CSV table of C-alpha atoms in Angstrom, one decimal:
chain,number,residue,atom,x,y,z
A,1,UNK,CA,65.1,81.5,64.9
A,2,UNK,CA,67.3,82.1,67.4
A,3,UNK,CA,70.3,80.0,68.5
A,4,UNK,CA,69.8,80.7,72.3
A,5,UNK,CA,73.2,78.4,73.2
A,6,UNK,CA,75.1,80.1,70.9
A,7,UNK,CA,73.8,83.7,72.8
A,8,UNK,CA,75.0,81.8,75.8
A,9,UNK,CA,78.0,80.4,74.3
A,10,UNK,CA,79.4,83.8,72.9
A,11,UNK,CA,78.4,85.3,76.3
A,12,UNK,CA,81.0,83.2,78.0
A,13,UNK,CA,83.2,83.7,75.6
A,14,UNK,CA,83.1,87.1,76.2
A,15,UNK,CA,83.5,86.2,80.0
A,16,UNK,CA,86.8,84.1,79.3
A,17,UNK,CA,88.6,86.8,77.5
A,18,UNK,CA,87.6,89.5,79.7
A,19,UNK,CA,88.9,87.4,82.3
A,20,UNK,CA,91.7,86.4,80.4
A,21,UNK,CA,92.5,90.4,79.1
A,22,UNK,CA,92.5,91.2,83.4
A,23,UNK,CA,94.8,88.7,83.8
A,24,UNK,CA,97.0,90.4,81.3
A,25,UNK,CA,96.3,93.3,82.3
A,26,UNK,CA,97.7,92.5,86.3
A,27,UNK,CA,100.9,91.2,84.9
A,28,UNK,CA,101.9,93.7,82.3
A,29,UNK,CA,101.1,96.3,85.7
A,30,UNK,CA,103.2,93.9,87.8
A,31,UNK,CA,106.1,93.2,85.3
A,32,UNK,CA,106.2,97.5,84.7
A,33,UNK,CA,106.5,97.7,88.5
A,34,UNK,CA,109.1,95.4,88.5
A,35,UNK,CA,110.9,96.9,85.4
A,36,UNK,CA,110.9,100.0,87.6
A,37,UNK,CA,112.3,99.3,90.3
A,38,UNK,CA,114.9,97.2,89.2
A,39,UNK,CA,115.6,99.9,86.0
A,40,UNK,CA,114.5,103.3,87.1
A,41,UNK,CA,111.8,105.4,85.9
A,42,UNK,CA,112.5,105.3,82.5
A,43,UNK,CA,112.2,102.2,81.6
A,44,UNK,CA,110.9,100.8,78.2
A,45,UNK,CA,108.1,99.2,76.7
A,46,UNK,CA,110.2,96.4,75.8
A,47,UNK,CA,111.9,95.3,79.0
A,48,UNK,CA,108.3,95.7,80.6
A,49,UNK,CA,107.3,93.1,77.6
A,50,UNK,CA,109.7,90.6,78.5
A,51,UNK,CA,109.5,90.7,82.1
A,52,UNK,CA,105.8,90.1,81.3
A,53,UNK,CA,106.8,87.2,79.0
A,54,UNK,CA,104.8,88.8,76.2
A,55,UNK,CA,105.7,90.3,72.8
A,56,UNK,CA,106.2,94.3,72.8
A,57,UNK,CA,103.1,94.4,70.3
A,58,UNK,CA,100.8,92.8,72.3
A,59,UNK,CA,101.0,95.3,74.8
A,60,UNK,CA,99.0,97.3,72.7
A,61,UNK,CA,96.6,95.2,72.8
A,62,UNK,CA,95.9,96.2,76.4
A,63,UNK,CA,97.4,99.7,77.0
A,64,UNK,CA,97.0,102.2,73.8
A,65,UNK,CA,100.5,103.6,74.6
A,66,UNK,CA,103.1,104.0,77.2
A,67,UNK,CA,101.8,106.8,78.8
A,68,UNK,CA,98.1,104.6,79.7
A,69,UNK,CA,100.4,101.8,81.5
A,70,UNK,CA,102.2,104.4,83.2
A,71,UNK,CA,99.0,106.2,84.6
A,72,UNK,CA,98.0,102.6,85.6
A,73,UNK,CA,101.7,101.9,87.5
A,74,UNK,CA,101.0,105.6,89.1
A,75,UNK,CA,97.4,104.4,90.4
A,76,UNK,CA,99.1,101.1,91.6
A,77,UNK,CA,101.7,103.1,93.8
A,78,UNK,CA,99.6,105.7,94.9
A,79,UNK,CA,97.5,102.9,96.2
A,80,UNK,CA,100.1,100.8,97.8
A,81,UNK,CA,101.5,104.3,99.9
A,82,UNK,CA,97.8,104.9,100.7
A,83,UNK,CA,97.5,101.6,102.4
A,84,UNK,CA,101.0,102.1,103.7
A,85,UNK,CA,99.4,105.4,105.4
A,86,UNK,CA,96.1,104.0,106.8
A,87,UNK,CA,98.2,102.6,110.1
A,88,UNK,CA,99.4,105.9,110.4
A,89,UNK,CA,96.4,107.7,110.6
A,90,UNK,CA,95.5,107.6,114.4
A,91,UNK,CA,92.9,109.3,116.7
A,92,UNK,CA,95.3,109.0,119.4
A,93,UNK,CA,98.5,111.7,119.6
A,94,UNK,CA,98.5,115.2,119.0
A,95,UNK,CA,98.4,116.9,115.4
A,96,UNK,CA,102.0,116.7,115.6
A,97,UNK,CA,102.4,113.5,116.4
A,98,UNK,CA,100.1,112.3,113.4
A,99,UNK,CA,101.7,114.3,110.7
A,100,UNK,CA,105.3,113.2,111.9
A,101,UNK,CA,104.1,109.9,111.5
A,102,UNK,CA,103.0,110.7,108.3
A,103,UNK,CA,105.8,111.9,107.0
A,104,UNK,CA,107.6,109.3,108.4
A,105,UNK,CA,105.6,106.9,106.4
A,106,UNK,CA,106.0,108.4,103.2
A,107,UNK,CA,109.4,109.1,103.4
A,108,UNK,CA,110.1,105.3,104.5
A,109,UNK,CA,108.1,104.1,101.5
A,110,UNK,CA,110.2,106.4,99.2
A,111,UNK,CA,113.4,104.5,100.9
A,112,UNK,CA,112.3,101.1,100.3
A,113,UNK,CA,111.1,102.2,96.9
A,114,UNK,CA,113.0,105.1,95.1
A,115,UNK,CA,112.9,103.8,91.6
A,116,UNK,CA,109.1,103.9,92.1
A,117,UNK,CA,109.0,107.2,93.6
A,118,UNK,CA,110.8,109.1,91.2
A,119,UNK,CA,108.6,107.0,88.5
A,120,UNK,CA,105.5,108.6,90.1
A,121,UNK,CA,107.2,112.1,90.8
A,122,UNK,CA,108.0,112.5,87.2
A,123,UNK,CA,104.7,111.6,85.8
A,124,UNK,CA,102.4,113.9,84.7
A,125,UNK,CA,98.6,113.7,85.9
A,126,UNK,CA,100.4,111.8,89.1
A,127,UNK,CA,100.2,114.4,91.7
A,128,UNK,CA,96.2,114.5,90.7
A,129,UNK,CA,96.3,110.9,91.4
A,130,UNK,CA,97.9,110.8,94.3
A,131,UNK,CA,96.2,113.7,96.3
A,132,UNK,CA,93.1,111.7,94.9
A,133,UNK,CA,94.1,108.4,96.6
A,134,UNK,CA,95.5,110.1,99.6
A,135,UNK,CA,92.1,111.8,100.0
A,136,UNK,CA,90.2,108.9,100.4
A,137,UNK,CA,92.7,107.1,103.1
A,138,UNK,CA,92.3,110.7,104.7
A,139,UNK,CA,88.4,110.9,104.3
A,140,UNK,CA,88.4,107.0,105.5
A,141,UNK,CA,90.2,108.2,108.8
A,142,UNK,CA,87.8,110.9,109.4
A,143,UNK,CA,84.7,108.3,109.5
């Protein structure tokens, strides 16, 4: 016969750690984006690890190798320049206008982050990412 609440007990177990692994998975993403900008774009498993507060090895728990955290910090900053954009995308101006304005933006992110952007410029796979991204803020505009 079958143990229905241990079914439902090992169901939210399953819950907890996937919870749990997300969790993880936000601050290893957070402390890389920190690591960063604070040491430039070729930063280390190991400084990312500690800023996280977690052993180097248990990183791979989450991430297979450095390259899969580093697509992950690429989709994170894509993201945040996207959002960044969206303001700048208005109906009102002329072509001109809204494509100095874009510019404007990207190069004032870059400013305020250029450990990040040479991060993502030197990644490959990130310029695939980031017309992705930027395609949807741009798609989002046009509806």
């Amino acid at each position: 016969m079958v143990d229905v609440g241990r079914l439902v007990d090992s169901a939210a177990a399953r819950a907890k750690r996937a919870t749990a692994d997300a969790g993880r998975i936000g601050k290893l993403v957070a402390a890389a984006l920190e690591a960063v900008e604070a040491h430039g774009p070729n930063v280390g498993m190991g400084r990312i690890a500690e800023l996280a507060g977690i052993p180097r090895p248990h990183v791979y728990r989450y991430f297979n190798n450095k390259d899969e955290l580093d697509l992950e910090v690429v989709r994170v900053a894509t993201s945040d320049l996207a959002t960044a954009l969206a303001p700048s995308l208005t109906i009102s101006g002329t072509v001109t206008e809204i494509v100095t304005e874009v510019v404007r933006t990207i190069v004032n992110w870059a400013g305020l982050h250029p450990q990040l952007f040479r991060f993502v410029a030197s990644q490959p796979g990130a310029r695939e990412l980031m017309h992705s991204e930027l395609l949807k803020t741009f798609q989002a505009y046009m509806d």
